[in-house]
JSON list of C-alpha atoms and ligand atoms in Angstrom, two decimals:
[
{"chain": "A", "resi": 3, "resn": "MET", "atom": "CA", "xyz": [-17.43, 3.95, -4.75]},
{"chain": "A", "resi": 4, "resn": "LYS", "atom": "CA", "xyz": [-14.74, 6.25, -3.31]},
{"chain": "A", "resi": 5, "resn": "LYS", "atom": "CA", "xyz": [-11.20, 5.73, -4.57]},
{"chain": "A", "resi": 6, "resn": "LEU", "atom": "CA", "xyz": [-8.43, 5.10, -2.06]},
{"chain": "A", "resi": 7, "resn": "ILE", "atom": "CA", "xyz": [-5.34, 7.23, -2.68]},
{"chain": "A", "resi": 8, "resn": "VAL", "atom": "CA", "xyz": [-2.30, 6.26, -0.62]},
{"chain": "A", "resi": 9, "resn": "GLY", "atom": "CA", "xyz": [0.96, 8.21, -0.49]},
{"chain": "A", "resi": 10, "resn": "ASN", "atom": "CA", "xyz": [4.14, 6.32, 0.40]},
{"chain": "A", "resi": 11, "resn": "PHE", "atom": "CA", "xyz": [6.74, 8.83, 1.58]},
{"chain": "A", "resi": 12, "resn": "LYS", "atom": "CA", "xyz": [9.49, 6.18, 1.64]},
{"chain": "A", "resi": 13, "resn": "MET", "atom": "CA", "xyz": [12.66, 7.64, 3.26]},
{"chain": "A", "resi": 14, "resn": "ASN", "atom": "CA", "xyz": [11.92, 11.26, 2.43]},
{"chain": "A", "resi": 15, "resn": "THR", "atom": "CA", "xyz": [11.46, 14.49, 4.42]},
{"chain": "A", "resi": 16, "resn": "THR", "atom": "CA", "xyz": [12.39, 15.50, 7.95]},
{"chain": "A", "resi": 17, "resn": "VAL", "atom": "CA", "xyz": [9.64, 15.97, 10.51]},
{"chain": "A", "resi": 18, "resn": "LYS", "atom": "CA", "xyz": [9.96, 19.76, 10.05]},
{"chain": "A", "resi": 19, "resn": "GLU", "atom": "CA", "xyz": [9.53, 19.41, 6.31]},
{"chain": "A", "resi": 20, "resn": "PHE", "atom": "CA", "xyz": [6.56, 17.10, 6.86]},
{"chain": "A", "resi": 21, "resn": "ALA", "atom": "CA", "xyz": [4.91, 19.75, 9.07]},
{"chain": "A", "resi": 22, "resn": "VAL", "atom": "CA", "xyz": [5.27, 22.29, 6.25]},
{"chain": "A", "resi": 23, "resn": "TYR", "atom": "CA", "xyz": [3.88, 19.69, 3.82]},
{"chain": "A", "resi": 24, "resn": "LEU", "atom": "CA", "xyz": [0.80, 19.13, 5.96]},
{"chain": "A", "resi": 25, "resn": "ASP", "atom": "CA", "xyz": [0.11, 22.85, 6.28]},
{"chain": "A", "resi": 26, "resn": "LYS", "atom": "CA", "xyz": [-0.01, 23.00, 2.51]},
{"chain": "A", "resi": 27, "resn": "PHE", "atom": "CA", "xyz": [-1.70, 19.66, 1.85]},
{"chain": "A", "resi": 28, "resn": "LEU", "atom": "CA", "xyz": [-4.51, 19.52, 4.42]},
{"chain": "A", "resi": 29, "resn": "PRO", "atom": "CA", "xyz": [-6.51, 22.60, 3.35]},
{"chain": "A", "resi": 30, "resn": "LYS", "atom": "CA", "xyz": [-6.41, 21.39, -0.25]},
{"chain": "A", "resi": 31, "resn": "VAL", "atom": "CA", "xyz": [-7.90, 17.96, 0.47]},
{"chain": "A", "resi": 32, "resn": "LYS", "atom": "CA", "xyz": [-10.52, 19.04, 3.00]},
{"chain": "A", "resi": 33, "resn": "ASP", "atom": "CA", "xyz": [-13.49, 18.26, 0.77]},
{"chain": "A", "resi": 34, "resn": "SER", "atom": "CA", "xyz": [-11.88, 15.54, -1.28]},
{"chain": "A", "resi": 35, "resn": "LYS", "atom": "CA", "xyz": [-13.98, 12.81, -2.85]},
{"chain": "A", "resi": 36, "resn": "SER", "atom": "CA", "xyz": [-11.33, 10.15, -2.21]},
{"chain": "A", "resi": 37, "resn": "ASP", "atom": "CA", "xyz": [-10.14, 8.37, 0.90]},
{"chain": "A", "resi": 38, "resn": "VAL", "atom": "CA", "xyz": [-6.59, 9.43, 1.69]},
{"chain": "A", "resi": 39, "resn": "VAL", "atom": "CA", "xyz": [-3.80, 7.65, 3.57]},
{"chain": "A", "resi": 40, "resn": "LEU", "atom": "CA", "xyz": [-0.24, 8.85, 4.17]},
{"chain": "A", "resi": 41, "resn": "CYS", "atom": "CA", "xyz": [2.29, 6.06, 4.83]},
{"chain": "A", "resi": 42, "resn": "LEU", "atom": "CA", "xyz": [5.10, 7.73, 6.70]},
{"chain": "A", "resi": 43, "resn": "PRO", "atom": "CA", "xyz": [8.54, 7.14, 8.19]},
{"chain": "A", "resi": 44, "resn": "TYR", "atom": "CA", "xyz": [8.20, 6.00, 11.84]},
{"chain": "A", "resi": 45, "resn": "THR", "atom": "CA", "xyz": [9.72, 9.31, 12.95]},
{"chain": "A", "resi": 46, "resn": "HIS", "atom": "CA", "xyz": [6.72, 11.20, 11.52]},
{"chain": "A", "resi": 47, "resn": "LEU", "atom": "CA", "xyz": [3.93, 9.21, 13.16]},
{"chain": "A", "resi": 48, "resn": "MET", "atom": "CA", "xyz": [3.72, 11.26, 16.36]},
{"chain": "A", "resi": 49, "resn": "LEU", "atom": "CA", "xyz": [3.30, 14.51, 14.44]},
{"chain": "A", "resi": 50, "resn": "ALA", "atom": "CA", "xyz": [0.77, 12.83, 12.16]},
{"chain": "A", "resi": 51, "resn": "SER", "atom": "CA", "xyz": [-1.24, 11.69, 15.18]},
{"chain": "A", "resi": 52, "resn": "GLN", "atom": "CA", "xyz": [-1.39, 15.28, 16.43]},
{"chain": "A", "resi": 53, "resn": "LYS", "atom": "CA", "xyz": [-2.08, 17.01, 13.12]},
{"chain": "A", "resi": 54, "resn": "LEU", "atom": "CA", "xyz": [-4.43, 14.51, 11.50]},
{"chain": "A", "resi": 55, "resn": "VAL", "atom": "CA", "xyz": [-6.65, 13.64, 14.45]},
{"chain": "A", "resi": 56, "resn": "SER", "atom": "CA", "xyz": [-9.43, 16.03, 13.45]},
{"chain": "A", "resi": 57, "resn": "THR", "atom": "CA", "xyz": [-9.09, 15.51, 9.69]},
{"chain": "A", "resi": 58, "resn": "GLU", "atom": "CA", "xyz": [-10.31, 12.92, 7.20]},
{"chain": "A", "resi": 59, "resn": "VAL", "atom": "CA", "xyz": [-6.73, 11.97, 6.32]},
{"chain": "A", "resi": 60, "resn": "ASN", "atom": "CA", "xyz": [-5.57, 8.61, 7.68]},
{"chain": "A", "resi": 61, "resn": "PHE", "atom": "CA", "xyz": [-1.98, 7.59, 8.21]},
{"chain": "A", "resi": 62, "resn": "GLY", "atom": "CA", "xyz": [0.18, 4.56, 8.65]},
{"chain": "A", "resi": 63, "resn": "SER", "atom": "CA", "xyz": [3.68, 3.10, 8.58]},
{"chain": "A", "resi": 64, "resn": "GLN", "atom": "CA", "xyz": [5.61, 1.59, 5.70]},
{"chain": "A", "resi": 65, "resn": "ASN", "atom": "CA", "xyz": [6.55, -1.61, 7.51]},
{"chain": "A", "resi": 66, "resn": "ILE", "atom": "CA", "xyz": [6.33, -3.30, 10.91]},
{"chain": "A", "resi": 67, "resn": "SER", "atom": "CA", "xyz": [8.48, -5.83, 12.68]},
{"chain": "A", "resi": 68, "resn": "ILE", "atom": "CA", "xyz": [7.97, -9.55, 12.31]},
{"chain": "A", "resi": 69, "resn": "ASP", "atom": "CA", "xyz": [8.21, -9.67, 16.12]},
{"chain": "A", "resi": 70, "resn": "THR", "atom": "CA", "xyz": [5.76, -8.22, 18.61]},
{"chain": "A", "resi": 71, "resn": "SER", "atom": "CA", "xyz": [8.23, -7.03, 21.28]},
{"chain": "A", "resi": 72, "resn": "GLY", "atom": "CA", "xyz": [11.58, -7.78, 22.86]},
{"chain": "A", "resi": 73, "resn": "ALA", "atom": "CA", "xyz": [15.28, -7.58, 22.04]},
{"chain": "A", "resi": 74, "resn": "HIS", "atom": "CA", "xyz": [15.07, -6.55, 18.40]},
{"chain": "A", "resi": 75, "resn": "THR", "atom": "CA", "xyz": [17.26, -3.48, 18.06]},
{"chain": "A", "resi": 76, "resn": "GLY", "atom": "CA", "xyz": [16.01, -0.97, 15.52]},
{"chain": "A", "resi": 77, "resn": "GLU", "atom": "CA", "xyz": [12.63, -2.62, 15.01]},
{"chain": "A", "resi": 78, "resn": "VAL", "atom": "CA", "xyz": [9.16, -1.13, 15.49]},
{"chain": "A", "resi": 79, "resn": "SER", "atom": "CA", "xyz": [6.18, -3.35, 16.33]},
{"chain": "A", "resi": 80, "resn": "ALA", "atom": "CA", "xyz": [2.64, -3.22, 14.97]},
{"chain": "A", "resi": 81, "resn": "ASN", "atom": "CA", "xyz": [1.43, -2.29, 18.43]},
{"chain": "A", "resi": 82, "resn": "MET", "atom": "CA", "xyz": [3.81, 0.70, 18.62]},
{"chain": "A", "resi": 83, "resn": "VAL", "atom": "CA", "xyz": [2.50, 1.98, 15.30]},
{"chain": "A", "resi": 84, "resn": "LYS", "atom": "CA", "xyz": [-1.11, 1.45, 16.34]},
{"chain": "A", "resi": 85, "resn": "ASP", "atom": "CA", "xyz": [-0.46, 3.18, 19.67]},
{"chain": "A", "resi": 86, "resn": "LEU", "atom": "CA", "xyz": [0.28, 6.43, 17.79]},
{"chain": "A", "resi": 87, "resn": "GLY", "atom": "CA", "xyz": [-3.13, 6.41, 16.14]},
{"chain": "A", "resi": 88, "resn": "ALA", "atom": "CA", "xyz": [-2.03, 4.93, 12.83]},
{"chain": "A", "resi": 89, "resn": "THR", "atom": "CA", "xyz": [-4.69, 2.85, 11.11]},
{"chain": "A", "resi": 90, "resn": "TYR", "atom": "CA", "xyz": [-2.67, 1.38, 8.23]},
{"chain": "A", "resi": 91, "resn": "THR", "atom": "CA", "xyz": [0.65, -0.24, 7.47]},
{"chain": "A", "resi": 92, "resn": "ILE", "atom": "CA", "xyz": [2.24, -1.21, 4.19]},
{"chain": "A", "resi": 93, "resn": "ILE", "atom": "CA", "xyz": [3.59, -4.78, 4.24]},
{"chain": "A", "resi": 94, "resn": "GLY", "atom": "CA", "xyz": [5.72, -6.54, 1.65]},
{"chain": "A", "resi": 95, "resn": "HIS", "atom": "CA", "xyz": [6.88, -3.51, -0.31]},
{"chain": "A", "resi": 96, "resn": "SER", "atom": "CA", "xyz": [9.28, -4.68, -3.02]},
{"chain": "A", "resi": 97, "resn": "GLU", "atom": "CA", "xyz": [12.01, -2.35, -1.75]},
{"chain": "A", "resi": 98, "resn": "ILE", "atom": "CA", "xyz": [11.91, -4.21, 1.59]},
{"chain": "A", "resi": 99, "resn": "ARG", "atom": "CA", "xyz": [11.51, -7.64, 0.00]},
{"chain": "A", "resi": 100, "resn": "LYS", "atom": "CA", "xyz": [14.60, -6.92, -2.08]},
{"chain": "A", "resi": 101, "resn": "ARG", "atom": "CA", "xyz": [16.94, -5.20, 0.36]},
{"chain": "A", "resi": 102, "resn": "PHE", "atom": "CA", "xyz": [16.15, -7.36, 3.39]},
{"chain": "A", "resi": 103, "resn": "LYS", "atom": "CA", "xyz": [15.38, -10.53, 1.44]},
{"chain": "A", "resi": 104, "resn": "GLU", "atom": "CA", "xyz": [11.93, -10.51, 3.03]},
{"chain": "A", "resi": 105, "resn": "THR", "atom": "CA", "xyz": [10.10, -13.75, 2.22]},
{"chain": "A", "resi": 106, "resn": "ASN", "atom": "CA", "xyz": [6.40, -14.35, 1.60]},
{"chain": "A", "resi": 107, "resn": "GLU", "atom": "CA", "xyz": [6.32, -16.27, 4.89]},
{"chain": "A", "resi": 108, "resn": "GLN", "atom": "CA", "xyz": [7.66, -13.22, 6.75]},
{"chain": "A", "resi": 109, "resn": "VAL", "atom": "CA", "xyz": [5.08, -11.06, 4.99]},
{"chain": "A", "resi": 110, "resn": "ASN", "atom": "CA", "xyz": [2.41, -13.48, 6.27]},
{"chain": "A", "resi": 111, "resn": "GLN", "atom": "CA", "xyz": [3.66, -13.20, 9.87]},
{"chain": "A", "resi": 112, "resn": "LYS", "atom": "CA", "xyz": [3.72, -9.39, 9.65]},
{"chain": "A", "resi": 113, "resn": "ILE", "atom": "CA", "xyz": [0.16, -9.38, 8.34]},
{"chain": "A", "resi": 114, "resn": "ILE", "atom": "CA", "xyz": [-0.93, -11.54, 11.27]},
{"chain": "A", "resi": 115, "resn": "ASN", "atom": "CA", "xyz": [0.78, -9.09, 13.66]},
{"chain": "A", "resi": 116, "resn": "ALA", "atom": "CA", "xyz": [-0.87, -6.08, 12.02]},
{"chain": "A", "resi": 117, "resn": "LEU", "atom": "CA", "xyz": [-4.36, -7.61, 12.05]},
{"chain": "A", "resi": 118, "resn": "GLY", "atom": "CA", "xyz": [-3.80, -8.60, 15.66]},
{"chain": "A", "resi": 119, "resn": "VAL", "atom": "CA", "xyz": [-3.72, -4.94, 16.68]},
{"chain": "A", "resi": 120, "resn": "ASN", "atom": "CA", "xyz": [-6.38, -3.82, 14.19]},
{"chain": "A", "resi": 121, "resn": "LEU", "atom": "CA", "xyz": [-4.12, -2.15, 11.65]},
{"chain": "A", "resi": 122, "resn": "LYS", "atom": "CA", "xyz": [-5.31, -2.27, 8.06]},
{"chain": "A", "resi": 123, "resn": "VAL", "atom": "CA", "xyz": [-2.73, -3.83, 5.74]},
{"chain": "A", "resi": 124, "resn": "ILE", "atom": "CA", "xyz": [-1.68, -2.57, 2.33]},
{"chain": "A", "resi": 125, "resn": "LEU", "atom": "CA", "xyz": [-0.10, -5.74, 0.97]},
{"chain": "A", "resi": 126, "resn": "CYS", "atom": "CA", "xyz": [2.30, -5.01, -1.90]},
{"chain": "A", "resi": 127, "resn": "ILE", "atom": "CA", "xyz": [2.84, -7.61, -4.58]},
{"chain": "A", "resi": 128, "resn": "GLY", "atom": "CA", "xyz": [4.35, -7.49, -8.05]},
{"chain": "A", "resi": 129, "resn": "GLU", "atom": "CA", "xyz": [6.68, -9.18, -10.47]},
{"chain": "A", "resi": 130, "resn": "THR", "atom": "CA", "xyz": [10.21, -8.25, -11.60]},
{"chain": "A", "resi": 131, "resn": "LYS", "atom": "CA", "xyz": [11.04, -7.40, -15.21]},
{"chain": "A", "resi": 132, "resn": "THR", "atom": "CA", "xyz": [12.63, -10.84, -15.69]},
{"chain": "A", "resi": 133, "resn": "GLU", "atom": "CA", "xyz": [9.51, -12.56, -14.37]},
{"chain": "A", "resi": 134, "resn": "LYS", "atom": "CA", "xyz": [7.31, -10.42, -16.62]},
{"chain": "A", "resi": 135, "resn": "ASN", "atom": "CA", "xyz": [9.41, -11.24, -19.67]},
{"chain": "A", "resi": 136, "resn": "ALA", "atom": "CA", "xyz": [9.18, -14.94, -18.83]},
{"chain": "A", "resi": 137, "resn": "ASN", "atom": "CA", "xyz": [5.35, -14.65, -18.68]},
{"chain": "A", "resi": 138, "resn": "LYS", "atom": "CA", "xyz": [5.41, -15.49, -14.97]},
{"chain": "A", "resi": 139, "resn": "THR", "atom": "CA", "xyz": [3.41, -12.50, -13.67]},
{"chain": "A", "resi": 140, "resn": "ALA", "atom": "CA", "xyz": [0.26, -14.48, -12.80]},
{"chain": "A", "resi": 141, "resn": "ALA", "atom": "CA", "xyz": [2.24, -17.26, -11.11]},
{"chain": "A", "resi": 142, "resn": "VAL", "atom": "CA", "xyz": [4.29, -14.78, -9.06]},
{"chain": "A", "resi": 143, "resn": "LEU", "atom": "CA", "xyz": [1.20, -12.85, -7.92]},
{"chain": "A", "resi": 144, "resn": "LYS", "atom": "CA", "xyz": [-0.57, -16.08, -7.00]},
{"chain": "A", "resi": 145, "resn": "LYS", "atom": "CA", "xyz": [2.31, -17.32, -4.88]},
{"chain": "A", "resi": 146, "resn": "GLN", "atom": "CA", "xyz": [2.70, -13.96, -3.15]},
{"chain": "A", "resi": 147, "resn": "ILE", "atom": "CA", "xyz": [-1.01, -13.84, -2.27]},
{"chain": "A", "resi": 148, "resn": "ASP", "atom": "CA", "xyz": [-1.37, -17.52, -1.34]},
{"chain": "A", "resi": 149, "resn": "ILE", "atom": "CA", "xyz": [1.44, -17.34, 1.21]},
{"chain": "A", "resi": 150, "resn": "ALA", "atom": "CA", "xyz": [0.83, -13.79, 2.47]},
{"chain": "A", "resi": 151, "resn": "LEU", "atom": "CA", "xyz": [-2.81, -14.52, 3.32]},
{"chain": "A", "resi": 152, "resn": "LYS", "atom": "CA", "xyz": [-2.31, -18.08, 4.57]},
{"chain": "A", "resi": 153, "resn": "GLY", "atom": "CA", "xyz": [-4.34, -18.89, 7.68]},
{"chain": "A", "resi": 154, "resn": "LEU", "atom": "CA", "xyz": [-6.49, -15.77, 7.51]},
{"chain": "A", "resi": 155, "resn": "TYR", "atom": "CA", "xyz": [-10.25, -15.99, 7.95]},
{"chain": "A", "resi": 156, "resn": "GLU", "atom": "CA", "xyz": [-12.38, -14.48, 5.21]},
{"chain": "A", "resi": 157, "resn": "ASN", "atom": "CA", "xyz": [-13.81, -11.87, 7.58]},
{"chain": "A", "resi": 158, "resn": "GLU", "atom": "CA", "xyz": [-10.27, -10.55, 8.13]},
{"chain": "A", "resi": 159, "resn": "LEU", "atom": "CA", "xyz": [-9.96, -9.61, 4.47]},
{"chain": "A", "resi": 160, "resn": "LYS", "atom": "CA", "xyz": [-11.91, -6.40, 5.09]},
{"chain": "A", "resi": 161, "resn": "ASN", "atom": "CA", "xyz": [-8.68, -5.13, 6.64]},
{"chain": "A", "resi": 162, "resn": "ILE", "atom": "CA", "xyz": [-6.52, -6.12, 3.67]},
{"chain": "A", "resi": 163, "resn": "ILE", "atom": "CA", "xyz": [-5.88, -3.99, 0.61]},
{"chain": "A", "resi": 164, "resn": "ILE", "atom": "CA", "xyz": [-3.74, -5.40, -2.19]},
{"chain": "A", "resi": 165, "resn": "ALA", "atom": "CA", "xyz": [-1.44, -3.05, -4.08]},
{"chain": "A", "resi": 166, "resn": "TYR", "atom": "CA", "xyz": [-0.20, -4.31, -7.44]},
{"chain": "A", "resi": 167, "resn": "GLU", "atom": "CA", "xyz": [3.21, -2.73, -7.83]},
{"chain": "A", "resi": 168, "resn": "PRO", "atom": "CA", "xyz": [5.26, -4.23, -10.64]},
{"chain": "A", "resi": 169, "resn": "CYS", "atom": "CA", "xyz": [8.91, -3.89, -9.53]},
{"chain": "A", "resi": 170, "resn": "TRP", "atom": "CA", "xyz": [9.95, -2.61, -12.94]},
{"chain": "A", "resi": 171, "resn": "ALA", "atom": "CA", "xyz": [7.46, 0.28, -12.74]},
{"chain": "A", "resi": 172, "resn": "ILE", "atom": "CA", "xyz": [8.53, 1.60, -9.33]},
{"chain": "A", "resi": 173, "resn": "GLY", "atom": "CA", "xyz": [10.47, 4.84, -9.55]},
{"chain": "A", "resi": 174, "resn": "THR", "atom": "CA", "xyz": [11.39, 4.22, -13.18]},
{"chain": "A", "resi": 175, "resn": "GLY", "atom": "CA", "xyz": [8.92, 6.39, -15.08]},
{"chain": "A", "resi": 176, "resn": "ASN", "atom": "CA", "xyz": [7.74, 3.19, -16.82]},
{"chain": "A", "resi": 177, "resn": "VAL", "atom": "CA", "xyz": [4.12, 2.98, -15.80]},
{"chain": "A", "resi": 178, "resn": "ALA", "atom": "CA", "xyz": [2.38, -0.33, -16.54]},
{"chain": "A", "resi": 179, "resn": "SER", "atom": "CA", "xyz": [-0.07, -0.31, -19.44]},
{"chain": "A", "resi": 180, "resn": "SER", "atom": "CA", "xyz": [-3.80, -0.37, -18.79]},
{"chain": "A", "resi": 181, "resn": "LYS", "atom": "CA", "xyz": [-3.89, -3.89, -20.21]},
{"chain": "A", "resi": 182, "resn": "ASP", "atom": "CA", "xyz": [-1.10, -5.08, -17.85]},
{"chain": "A", "resi": 183, "resn": "ILE", "atom": "CA", "xyz": [-2.89, -3.54, -14.88]},
{"chain": "A", "resi": 184, "resn": "GLU", "atom": "CA", "xyz": [-6.25, -4.97, -15.85]},
{"chain": "A", "resi": 185, "resn": "ASN", "atom": "CA", "xyz": [-4.77, -8.46, -16.28]},
{"chain": "A", "resi": 186, "resn": "ALA", "atom": "CA", "xyz": [-2.96, -8.27, -12.94]},
{"chain": "A", "resi": 187, "resn": "VAL", "atom": "CA", "xyz": [-6.08, -7.10, -11.12]},
{"chain": "A", "resi": 188, "resn": "LYS", "atom": "CA", "xyz": [-8.05, -9.96, -12.71]},
{"chain": "A", "resi": 189, "resn": "THR", "atom": "CA", "xyz": [-5.42, -12.44, -11.55]},
{"chain": "A", "resi": 190, "resn": "ILE", "atom": "CA", "xyz": [-5.50, -11.00, -8.02]},
{"chain": "A", "resi": 191, "resn": "ARG", "atom": "CA", "xyz": [-9.28, -11.36, -7.78]},
{"chain": "A", "resi": 192, "resn": "LYS", "atom": "CA", "xyz": [-9.15, -14.87, -9.24]},
{"chain": "A", "resi": 193, "resn": "VAL", "atom": "CA", "xyz": [-6.65, -15.95, -6.58]},
{"chain": "A", "resi": 194, "resn": "ILE", "atom": "CA", "xyz": [-8.77, -14.42, -3.81]},
{"chain": "A", "resi": 195, "resn": "GLU", "atom": "CA", "xyz": [-11.78, -16.27, -5.21]},
{"chain": "A", "resi": 196, "resn": "GLU", "atom": "CA", "xyz": [-9.86, -19.58, -5.22]},
{"chain": "A", "resi": 197, "resn": "ASP", "atom": "CA", "xyz": [-8.43, -19.05, -1.74]},
{"chain": "A", "resi": 198, "resn": "PHE", "atom": "CA", "xyz": [-11.57, -17.56, -0.15]},
{"chain": "A", "resi": 199, "resn": "SER", "atom": "CA", "xyz": [-14.75, -16.88, -2.14]},
{"chain": "A", "resi": 200, "resn": "GLU", "atom": "CA", "xyz": [-16.28, -14.99, -5.05]},
{"chain": "A", "resi": 201, "resn": "LYS", "atom": "CA", "xyz": [-17.72, -12.47, -2.63]},
{"chain": "A", "resi": 202, "resn": "ALA", "atom": "CA", "xyz": [-14.31, -11.88, -1.05]},
{"chain": "A", "resi": 203, "resn": "ALA", "atom": "CA", "xyz": [-12.80, -11.37, -4.50]},
{"chain": "A", "resi": 204, "resn": "GLU", "atom": "CA", "xyz": [-15.44, -8.81, -5.44]},
{"chain": "A", "resi": 205, "resn": "LYS", "atom": "CA", "xyz": [-15.01, -6.88, -2.22]},
{"chain": "A", "resi": 206, "resn": "MET", "atom": "CA", "xyz": [-11.20, -6.82, -2.18]},
{"chain": "A", "resi": 207, "resn": "LEU", "atom": "CA", "xyz": [-9.75, -3.34, -2.69]},
{"chain": "A", "resi": 208, "resn": "VAL", "atom": "CA", "xyz": [-6.97, -3.40, -5.27]},
{"chain": "A", "resi": 209, "resn": "LEU", "atom": "CA", "xyz": [-4.61, -0.48, -5.85]},
{"chain": "A", "resi": 210, "resn": "TYR", "atom": "CA", "xyz": [-2.02, 0.17, -8.54]},
{"chain": "A", "resi": 211, "resn": "GLY", "atom": "CA", "xyz": [1.41, 1.62, -7.78]},
{"chain": "A", "resi": 212, "resn": "GLY", "atom": "CA", "xyz": [4.46, 2.41, -9.90]},
{"chain": "A", "resi": 213, "resn": "SER", "atom": "CA", "xyz": [5.36, 5.73, -11.54]},
{"chain": "A", "resi": 214, "resn": "THR", "atom": "CA", "xyz": [1.92, 7.24, -11.07]},
{"chain": "A", "resi": 215, "resn": "LYS", "atom": "CA", "xyz": [1.83, 10.98, -11.70]},
{"chain": "A", "resi": 216, "resn": "LEU", "atom": "CA", "xyz": [-0.48, 13.82, -12.68]},
{"chain": "A", "resi": 217, "resn": "GLU", "atom": "CA", "xyz": [-0.25, 12.90, -16.35]},
{"chain": "A", "resi": 218, "resn": "ASN", "atom": "CA", "xyz": [-1.31, 9.26, -15.99]},
{"chain": "A", "resi": 219, "resn": "PHE", "atom": "CA", "xyz": [-3.29, 8.75, -12.77]},
{"chain": "A", "resi": 220, "resn": "ASN", "atom": "CA", "xyz": [-6.72, 9.44, -14.26]},
{"chain": "A", "resi": 221, "resn": "SER", "atom": "CA", "xyz": [-6.42, 6.80, -16.93]},
{"chain": "A", "resi": 222, "resn": "ILE", "atom": "CA", "xyz": [-5.12, 4.27, -14.38]},
{"chain": "A", "resi": 223, "resn": "LEU", "atom": "CA", "xyz": [-8.10, 4.92, -12.11]},
{"chain": "A", "resi": 224, "resn": "LYS", "atom": "CA", "xyz": [-10.37, 4.13, -15.05]},
{"chain": "A", "resi": 225, "resn": "VAL", "atom": "CA", "xyz": [-8.90, 0.63, -15.51]},
{"chain": "A", "resi": 226, "resn": "LYS", "atom": "CA", "xyz": [-11.51, -2.00, -14.69]},
{"chain": "A", "resi": 227, "resn": "GLY", "atom": "CA", "xyz": [-11.20, -3.27, -11.13]},
{"chain": "A", "resi": 228, "resn": "VAL", "atom": "CA", "xyz": [-8.76, -0.62, -9.88]},
{"chain": "A", "resi": 229, "resn": "ASN", "atom": "CA", "xyz": [-9.93, 0.90, -6.58]},
{"chain": "A", "resi": 230, "resn": "GLY", "atom": "CA", "xyz": [-7.14, 3.41, -6.07]},
{"chain": "A", "resi": 231, "resn": "LEU", "atom": "CA", "xyz": [-3.44, 4.22, -6.17]},
{"chain": "A", "resi": 232, "resn": "LEU", "atom": "CA", "xyz": [-0.29, 3.74, -4.14]},
{"chain": "A", "resi": 233, "resn": "VAL", "atom": "CA", "xyz": [1.80, 6.78, -5.01]},
{"chain": "A", "resi": 234, "resn": "GLY", "atom": "CA", "xyz": [5.53, 7.12, -4.31]},
{"chain": "A", "resi": 235, "resn": "GLY", "atom": "CA", "xyz": [7.53, 10.03, -5.70]},
{"chain": "A", "resi": 236, "resn": "ALA", "atom": "CA", "xyz": [4.54, 12.10, -6.80]},
{"chain": "A", "resi": 237, "resn": "CYS", "atom": "CA", "xyz": [3.07, 12.24, -3.27]},
{"chain": "A", "resi": 238, "resn": "LEU", "atom": "CA", "xyz": [6.03, 14.25, -1.99]},
{"chain": "A", "resi": 239, "resn": "ASP", "atom": "CA", "xyz": [4.79, 17.38, -3.72]},
{"chain": "A", "resi": 240, "resn": "ALA", "atom": "CA", "xyz": [1.78, 18.55, -1.69]},
{"chain": "A", "resi": 241, "resn": "ASP", "atom": "CA", "xyz": [0.21, 20.37, -4.66]},
{"chain": "A", "resi": 242, "resn": "VAL", "atom": "CA", "xyz": [0.58, 17.43, -7.03]},
{"chain": "A", "resi": 243, "resn": "PHE", "atom": "CA", "xyz": [-0.65, 14.87, -4.49]},
{"chain": "A", "resi": 244, "resn": "ALA", "atom": "CA", "xyz": [-3.61, 17.04, -3.50]},
{"chain": "A", "resi": 245, "resn": "LYS", "atom": "CA", "xyz": [-4.60, 17.22, -7.16]},
{"chain": "A", "resi": 246, "resn": "MET", "atom": "CA", "xyz": [-4.44, 13.43, -7.43]},
{"chain": "A", "resi": 247, "resn": "VAL", "atom": "CA", "xyz": [-6.53, 13.09, -4.27]},
{"chain": "B", "resi": 474, "resn": "13P", "atom": "P1", "xyz": [6.78, 5.61, -7.44]},
{"chain": "B", "resi": 474, "resn": "13P", "atom": "O1", "xyz": [5.40, 6.20, -7.53]},
{"chain": "B", "resi": 474, "resn": "13P", "atom": "O2", "xyz": [7.82, 6.59, -7.04]},
{"chain": "B", "resi": 474, "resn": "13P", "atom": "O3", "xyz": [7.11, 4.84, -8.68]},
{"chain": "B", "resi": 474, "resn": "13P", "atom": "O4", "xyz": [6.74, 4.53, -6.25]},
{"chain": "B", "resi": 474, "resn": "13P", "atom": "C1", "xyz": [5.71, 3.61, -6.19]},
{"chain": "B", "resi": 474, "resn": "13P", "atom": "C2", "xyz": [5.79, 2.89, -4.90]},
{"chain": "B", "resi": 474, "resn": "13P", "atom": "O5", "xyz": [6.70, 2.12, -4.67]},
{"chain": "B", "resi": 474, "resn": "13P", "atom": "C3", "xyz": [4.75, 3.18, -3.90]},
{"chain": "B", "resi": 474, "resn": "13P", "atom": "O6", "xyz": [4.81, 2.27, -2.85]}
]
């Protein structure tokens, strides 16, 4: 099965710099064996829609609004993202959960909005260092999944991808161990089985994210149950990311 390699640009690059990036990146991934998604700042989506239309590279946003339209200054709706040809959005990234105190219930509403316009969702979950040290990882992941996917029908899960991103591994250089990743992925599938079915759990795509780089990505992809990667910092270098792809 093809691996899914997602790049999260976060708040990096201007549109001009992104254009230069694509000129370098696209020829290198033309015959890639993986599925590729670039999750971009909203400002980059229009250029992505023009440059990626005839390529195999998909793109998406890093968030969407909890609302669908109206007087919400500074917000961007799922429909606006979809309208530009995006096919994915990240929801529930820990940087957003933390800074904006985003709750699991808000994550659930955003997922409903995204699915409503046919955007695929990359749902980010993961525990903090304190929670890990208190042996609460499984409980935290369960709660995040239970609430985020509340009210969804099983057939909607084909548009959900779960990214396990332990907070303590993001941008720190401290990549999770293979054992930690394997355990987390097992927990994720167990929760999906409890909430939906065994079949749903088997089919669910699960990614790992957190300090992935050239030196470690191959061994992470070999961890049982891992279907791909959600790459932050390392995706900003077109050469490095193309190699990972
Ligand atoms: P880094 O790869 O920079 O640790 O970021 C991971 C991440 O948060 C991707 O969403």
